[in-house]
């Protein structure tokens, strides 16, 4: 399985990333400063780097410059604050493969990681996720049920994506909250139930099953 180097100095975000990637089956190493990140990217055998830009000792741009300076094709996805448009542009010009703005949803980052890792191996259609007759194109963000296309809001889309990535599996409210609303959520909120209702209205009432005391499950035939 692919090995991911996570360079992030905020412990909450680092552990959120680590848990998510481990759950998705990846091997991870978290480093908290830029100098260690640059060393680890050189000395260890990683398949991809998640690189926060604001890091102690060496910032993300310098780390990226060092990795690219060695002529390495190692895929790098940068994490950047929403306001940092300038940083994002500089990052892409510096040779980053992609970027994700904070706050971000784990599913979104994971989708981008998968695309980058697949770029290196087989061409396959990394952009299409399907379960039964539900299909989602993560690049165009189009969703169809059978031959009917359906319009989803950003959160509805994120929730459906989470279900599609775990077909037939029961997802707890807590899991859906952290996947869809990110690390920045109120655990007492009932948004999950509200959005399951919205999705049922758009996909069909029986598509998402309530599993009492546990959560919700996407019904796939
Ligand atoms: Ca930081």
Short mmCIF file of N, CA and C in Angstrom, two decimals, residues 110-217:
data_model
loop_
_atom_site.label_atom_id
_atom_site.label_comp_id
_atom_site.label_asym_id
_atom_site.label_seq_id
_atom_site.Cartn_x
_atom_site.Cartn_y
_atom_site.Cartn_z
N UNK A 110 -8.65 12.91 0.03
CA UNK A 110 -8.40 11.50 -0.32
C UNK A 110 -8.60 11.28 -1.82
N UNK A 111 -9.64 11.90 -2.38
CA UNK A 111 -9.90 11.75 -3.82
C UNK A 111 -8.71 12.28 -4.61
N UNK A 112 -8.18 13.41 -4.18
CA UNK A 112 -7.04 13.99 -4.89
C UNK A 112 -5.79 13.13 -4.75
N UNK A 113 -5.61 12.59 -3.56
CA UNK A 113 -4.46 11.69 -3.34
C UNK A 113 -4.56 10.49 -4.27
N UNK A 114 -5.76 9.92 -4.36
CA UNK A 114 -5.94 8.73 -5.20
C UNK A 114 -5.65 9.05 -6.65
N UNK A 115 -6.10 10.20 -7.10
CA UNK A 115 -5.85 10.59 -8.49
C UNK A 115 -4.34 10.70 -8.73
N UNK A 116 -3.63 11.34 -7.81
CA UNK A 116 -2.18 11.50 -7.96
C UNK A 116 -1.46 10.18 -7.94
N UNK A 117 -1.88 9.28 -7.06
CA UNK A 117 -1.21 7.98 -6.98
C UNK A 117 -1.51 7.16 -8.22
N UNK A 118 -2.70 7.29 -8.76
CA UNK A 118 -3.07 6.52 -9.94
C UNK A 118 -2.40 7.06 -11.20
N UNK A 119 -2.18 8.39 -11.21
CA UNK A 119 -1.45 9.01 -12.32
C UNK A 119 -0.15 8.28 -12.60
N UNK A 120 0.45 7.82 -11.50
CA UNK A 120 1.77 7.22 -11.62
C UNK A 120 1.70 5.78 -12.08
N UNK A 121 0.58 5.13 -11.81
CA UNK A 121 0.51 3.71 -12.13
C UNK A 121 -0.31 3.48 -13.39
N UNK A 122 -1.61 3.23 -13.23
CA UNK A 122 -2.40 2.95 -14.43
C UNK A 122 -3.29 4.14 -14.75
N UNK A 123 -3.63 4.31 -16.02
CA UNK A 123 -4.48 5.43 -16.38
C UNK A 123 -5.91 5.30 -15.85
N UNK A 124 -6.51 4.11 -15.81
CA UNK A 124 -7.88 3.81 -15.33
C UNK A 124 -8.77 5.03 -15.03
N UNK A 125 -10.03 4.87 -14.86
CA UNK A 125 -10.87 6.02 -14.62
C UNK A 125 -10.96 6.32 -13.13
N UNK A 126 -9.98 7.09 -12.67
CA UNK A 126 -9.91 7.42 -11.25
C UNK A 126 -11.00 8.38 -10.85
N UNK A 127 -11.65 8.96 -11.83
CA UNK A 127 -12.58 10.04 -11.52
C UNK A 127 -14.01 9.59 -11.29
N UNK A 128 -14.29 8.33 -11.62
CA UNK A 128 -15.65 7.87 -11.52
C UNK A 128 -15.82 6.93 -10.32
N UNK A 129 -16.78 7.25 -9.44
CA UNK A 129 -17.09 6.36 -8.32
C UNK A 129 -18.52 5.87 -8.55
N UNK A 130 -18.71 4.57 -8.47
CA UNK A 130 -20.07 4.06 -8.69
C UNK A 130 -20.44 3.07 -7.59
N UNK A 131 -21.73 2.94 -7.36
CA UNK A 131 -22.26 1.90 -6.48
C UNK A 131 -23.66 1.62 -7.00
N UNK A 132 -23.92 0.39 -7.41
CA UNK A 132 -25.20 0.07 -8.04
C UNK A 132 -25.39 0.97 -9.25
N UNK A 133 -26.53 1.65 -9.31
CA UNK A 133 -26.78 2.52 -10.47
C UNK A 133 -26.48 3.98 -10.17
N UNK A 134 -25.83 4.24 -9.03
CA UNK A 134 -25.45 5.62 -8.70
C UNK A 134 -24.01 5.86 -9.17
N UNK A 135 -23.80 6.93 -9.92
CA UNK A 135 -22.46 7.23 -10.42
C UNK A 135 -22.10 8.68 -10.11
N UNK A 136 -20.85 8.89 -9.72
CA UNK A 136 -20.38 10.24 -9.40
C UNK A 136 -19.05 10.47 -10.09
N UNK A 137 -18.97 11.56 -10.83
CA UNK A 137 -17.72 11.92 -11.46
C UNK A 137 -17.06 12.99 -10.60
N UNK A 138 -15.95 12.66 -9.96
CA UNK A 138 -15.36 13.59 -8.99
C UNK A 138 -14.72 14.79 -9.67
N UNK A 139 -14.51 14.69 -10.98
CA UNK A 139 -13.91 15.83 -11.66
C UNK A 139 -14.96 16.85 -12.10
N UNK A 140 -16.03 16.35 -12.72
CA UNK A 140 -17.08 17.27 -13.16
C UNK A 140 -18.12 17.50 -12.07
N UNK A 141 -18.07 16.68 -11.00
CA UNK A 141 -19.02 16.71 -9.90
C UNK A 141 -20.45 16.41 -10.35
N UNK A 142 -20.59 15.65 -11.45
CA UNK A 142 -21.92 15.24 -11.89
C UNK A 142 -22.31 13.94 -11.22
N UNK A 143 -23.59 13.89 -10.82
CA UNK A 143 -24.09 12.70 -10.15
C UNK A 143 -25.30 12.19 -10.93
N UNK A 144 -25.34 10.88 -11.17
CA UNK A 144 -26.52 10.33 -11.82
C UNK A 144 -27.02 9.11 -11.08
N UNK A 145 -28.35 8.95 -11.14
CA UNK A 145 -29.00 7.78 -10.57
C UNK A 145 -29.73 7.13 -11.74
N UNK A 146 -29.29 5.94 -12.12
CA UNK A 146 -29.80 5.34 -13.36
C UNK A 146 -29.42 6.26 -14.51
N UNK A 147 -30.39 6.65 -15.33
CA UNK A 147 -30.04 7.56 -16.42
C UNK A 147 -30.46 8.99 -16.11
N UNK A 148 -30.81 9.23 -14.85
CA UNK A 148 -31.26 10.56 -14.46
C UNK A 148 -30.13 11.31 -13.74
N UNK A 149 -29.82 12.49 -14.25
CA UNK A 149 -28.79 13.29 -13.58
C UNK A 149 -29.43 14.08 -12.44
N UNK A 150 -28.72 14.24 -11.34
CA UNK A 150 -29.31 14.96 -10.22
C UNK A 150 -28.36 16.04 -9.71
N UNK A 151 -28.94 17.15 -9.32
CA UNK A 151 -28.15 18.30 -8.84
C UNK A 151 -28.02 18.20 -7.32
N UNK A 152 -26.79 18.24 -6.83
CA UNK A 152 -26.59 18.19 -5.38
C UNK A 152 -25.86 19.45 -4.91
N UNK A 153 -26.20 19.88 -3.70
CA UNK A 153 -25.44 20.98 -3.09
C UNK A 153 -24.07 20.43 -2.68
N UNK A 154 -23.17 21.31 -2.29
CA UNK A 154 -21.80 20.87 -1.94
C UNK A 154 -21.81 19.85 -0.80
N UNK A 155 -22.61 20.10 0.22
CA UNK A 155 -22.63 19.17 1.36
C UNK A 155 -23.33 17.87 1.02
N UNK A 156 -24.38 17.94 0.22
CA UNK A 156 -25.07 16.72 -0.21
C UNK A 156 -24.10 15.86 -1.02
N UNK A 157 -23.36 16.53 -1.88
CA UNK A 157 -22.37 15.85 -2.72
C UNK A 157 -21.32 15.16 -1.85
N UNK A 158 -20.83 15.90 -0.86
CA UNK A 158 -19.79 15.36 0.02
C UNK A 158 -20.32 14.16 0.80
N UNK A 159 -21.58 14.25 1.21
CA UNK A 159 -22.13 13.14 1.97
C UNK A 159 -22.32 11.91 1.07
N UNK A 160 -22.82 12.13 -0.13
CA UNK A 160 -23.01 11.00 -1.05
C UNK A 160 -21.65 10.37 -1.39
N UNK A 161 -20.65 11.21 -1.56
CA UNK A 161 -19.31 10.70 -1.86
C UNK A 161 -18.83 9.79 -0.73
N UNK A 162 -19.08 10.20 0.50
CA UNK A 162 -18.69 9.39 1.65
C UNK A 162 -19.40 8.03 1.61
N UNK A 163 -20.71 8.06 1.34
CA UNK A 163 -21.45 6.80 1.24
C UNK A 163 -20.90 5.93 0.10
N UNK A 164 -20.63 6.55 -1.03
CA UNK A 164 -20.18 5.77 -2.20
C UNK A 164 -18.82 5.14 -1.96
N UNK A 165 -18.02 5.78 -1.13
CA UNK A 165 -16.70 5.22 -0.84
C UNK A 165 -16.77 4.11 0.20
N UNK A 166 -17.94 3.96 0.82
CA UNK A 166 -18.14 2.89 1.81
C UNK A 166 -19.44 2.16 1.50
N UNK A 167 -19.57 1.59 0.32
CA UNK A 167 -20.86 1.01 -0.08
C UNK A 167 -21.26 -0.14 0.84
N UNK A 168 -22.52 -0.15 1.24
CA UNK A 168 -23.04 -1.23 2.06
C UNK A 168 -22.61 -1.16 3.52
N UNK A 169 -21.76 -0.22 3.84
CA UNK A 169 -21.22 -0.14 5.20
C UNK A 169 -22.05 0.85 6.03
N UNK A 170 -22.27 0.52 7.31
CA UNK A 170 -23.00 1.45 8.17
C UNK A 170 -22.04 2.55 8.61
N UNK A 171 -22.45 3.79 8.39
CA UNK A 171 -21.63 4.93 8.81
C UNK A 171 -22.32 5.63 9.96
N UNK A 172 -21.60 5.86 11.04
CA UNK A 172 -22.19 6.53 12.20
C UNK A 172 -22.32 8.02 11.92
N UNK A 173 -23.15 8.69 12.71
CA UNK A 173 -23.27 10.15 12.57
C UNK A 173 -21.90 10.81 12.72
N UNK A 174 -21.15 10.29 13.69
CA UNK A 174 -19.83 10.84 13.95
C UNK A 174 -18.91 10.73 12.72
N UNK A 175 -18.93 9.57 12.09
CA UNK A 175 -18.10 9.38 10.89
C UNK A 175 -18.54 10.33 9.77
N UNK A 176 -19.84 10.44 9.60
CA UNK A 176 -20.34 11.32 8.53
C UNK A 176 -19.99 12.77 8.83
N UNK A 177 -20.12 13.16 10.11
CA UNK A 177 -19.76 14.53 10.49
C UNK A 177 -18.30 14.81 10.17
N UNK A 178 -17.41 13.90 10.56
CA UNK A 178 -15.99 14.21 10.37
C UNK A 178 -15.60 14.12 8.90
N UNK A 179 -16.27 13.24 8.14
CA UNK A 179 -15.93 13.15 6.72
C UNK A 179 -16.47 14.32 5.93
N UNK A 180 -17.68 14.74 6.25
CA UNK A 180 -18.34 15.75 5.43
C UNK A 180 -18.08 17.17 5.93
N UNK A 181 -18.08 17.33 7.26
CA UNK A 181 -17.90 18.67 7.80
C UNK A 181 -16.47 18.92 8.28
N UNK A 182 -15.63 17.93 8.13
CA UNK A 182 -14.22 18.12 8.49
C UNK A 182 -13.99 18.09 9.98
N UNK A 183 -12.86 18.57 10.40
CA UNK A 183 -12.49 18.49 11.81
C UNK A 183 -13.14 19.61 12.60
N UNK A 184 -13.82 20.48 11.87
CA UNK A 184 -14.34 21.70 12.45
C UNK A 184 -15.85 21.59 12.63
N UNK A 185 -16.30 20.62 13.41
CA UNK A 185 -17.74 20.45 13.53
C UNK A 185 -18.19 20.39 14.97
N UNK A 186 -19.50 20.60 15.15
CA UNK A 186 -20.11 20.50 16.47
C UNK A 186 -20.72 19.11 16.60
N UNK A 187 -20.18 18.27 17.49
CA UNK A 187 -20.64 16.89 17.56
C UNK A 187 -22.11 16.75 17.99
N UNK A 188 -22.68 17.80 18.57
CA UNK A 188 -24.06 17.70 19.01
C UNK A 188 -25.07 18.06 17.91
N UNK A 189 -24.56 18.41 16.77
CA UNK A 189 -25.42 18.92 15.71
C UNK A 189 -26.25 17.81 15.04
N UNK A 190 -27.42 18.17 14.53
CA UNK A 190 -28.24 17.17 13.82
C UNK A 190 -28.14 17.32 12.30
N UNK A 191 -27.09 18.02 11.83
CA UNK A 191 -26.97 18.25 10.38
C UNK A 191 -26.94 16.96 9.57
N UNK A 192 -26.36 15.90 10.15
CA UNK A 192 -26.27 14.65 9.40
C UNK A 192 -27.67 14.16 9.04
N UNK A 193 -28.56 14.15 10.04
CA UNK A 193 -29.93 13.67 9.79
C UNK A 193 -30.64 14.55 8.77
N UNK A 194 -30.40 15.85 8.89
CA UNK A 194 -31.03 16.79 7.95
C UNK A 194 -30.56 16.49 6.52
N UNK A 195 -29.26 16.29 6.37
CA UNK A 195 -28.73 16.07 5.01
C UNK A 195 -29.05 14.69 4.46
N UNK A 196 -29.18 13.71 5.35
CA UNK A 196 -29.64 12.39 4.87
C UNK A 196 -31.04 12.57 4.29
N UNK A 197 -31.86 13.39 4.94
CA UNK A 197 -33.20 13.68 4.43
C UNK A 197 -33.16 14.31 3.05
N UNK A 198 -32.27 15.28 2.88
CA UNK A 198 -32.14 15.93 1.56
C UNK A 198 -31.73 14.91 0.49
N UNK A 199 -30.75 14.08 0.85
CA UNK A 199 -30.26 13.09 -0.13
C UNK A 199 -31.35 12.10 -0.51
N UNK A 200 -32.12 11.68 0.50
CA UNK A 200 -33.22 10.74 0.21
C UNK A 200 -34.19 11.36 -0.77
N UNK A 201 -34.46 12.64 -0.60
CA UNK A 201 -35.39 13.31 -1.50
C UNK A 201 -34.86 13.31 -2.93
N UNK A 202 -33.55 13.42 -3.07
CA UNK A 202 -32.98 13.50 -4.42
C UNK A 202 -32.65 12.15 -5.05
N UNK A 203 -32.27 11.19 -4.21
CA UNK A 203 -31.84 9.89 -4.75
C UNK A 203 -32.96 8.87 -4.76
N UNK A 204 -33.95 9.09 -3.90
CA UNK A 204 -34.97 8.07 -3.69
C UNK A 204 -34.95 7.69 -2.23
N UNK A 205 -36.14 7.58 -1.65
CA UNK A 205 -36.32 7.44 -0.21
C UNK A 205 -35.61 6.21 0.36
N UNK A 206 -35.58 5.12 -0.42
CA UNK A 206 -35.05 3.86 0.12
C UNK A 206 -33.55 3.68 -0.11
N UNK A 207 -32.91 4.70 -0.68
CA UNK A 207 -31.50 4.55 -1.02
C UNK A 207 -30.61 4.58 0.22
N UNK A 208 -31.06 5.31 1.24
CA UNK A 208 -30.25 5.38 2.46
C UNK A 208 -31.09 4.83 3.61
N UNK A 209 -30.57 3.78 4.19
CA UNK A 209 -31.27 3.07 5.23
C UNK A 209 -30.82 3.58 6.60
N UNK A 210 -31.78 3.72 7.52
CA UNK A 210 -31.43 4.07 8.90
C UNK A 210 -31.17 2.78 9.66
N UNK A 211 -30.00 2.68 10.27
CA UNK A 211 -29.70 1.50 11.08
C UNK A 211 -29.77 1.96 12.53
N UNK A 212 -30.82 1.55 13.22
CA UNK A 212 -31.12 2.12 14.54
C UNK A 212 -29.97 2.00 15.52
N UNK A 213 -29.68 3.12 16.15
CA UNK A 213 -28.63 3.15 17.16
C UNK A 213 -27.22 3.14 16.57
N UNK A 214 -27.10 3.04 15.24
CA UNK A 214 -25.77 2.96 14.64
C UNK A 214 -25.49 4.06 13.63
N UNK A 215 -26.42 4.28 12.74
CA UNK A 215 -26.17 5.32 11.74
C UNK A 215 -26.94 5.05 10.47
N UNK A 216 -26.24 5.23 9.34
CA UNK A 216 -26.90 5.13 8.05
C UNK A 216 -26.09 4.26 7.11
N UNK A 217 -26.79 3.69 6.15
CA UNK A 217 -26.11 2.84 5.18
C UNK A 217 -26.68 3.11 3.79
#
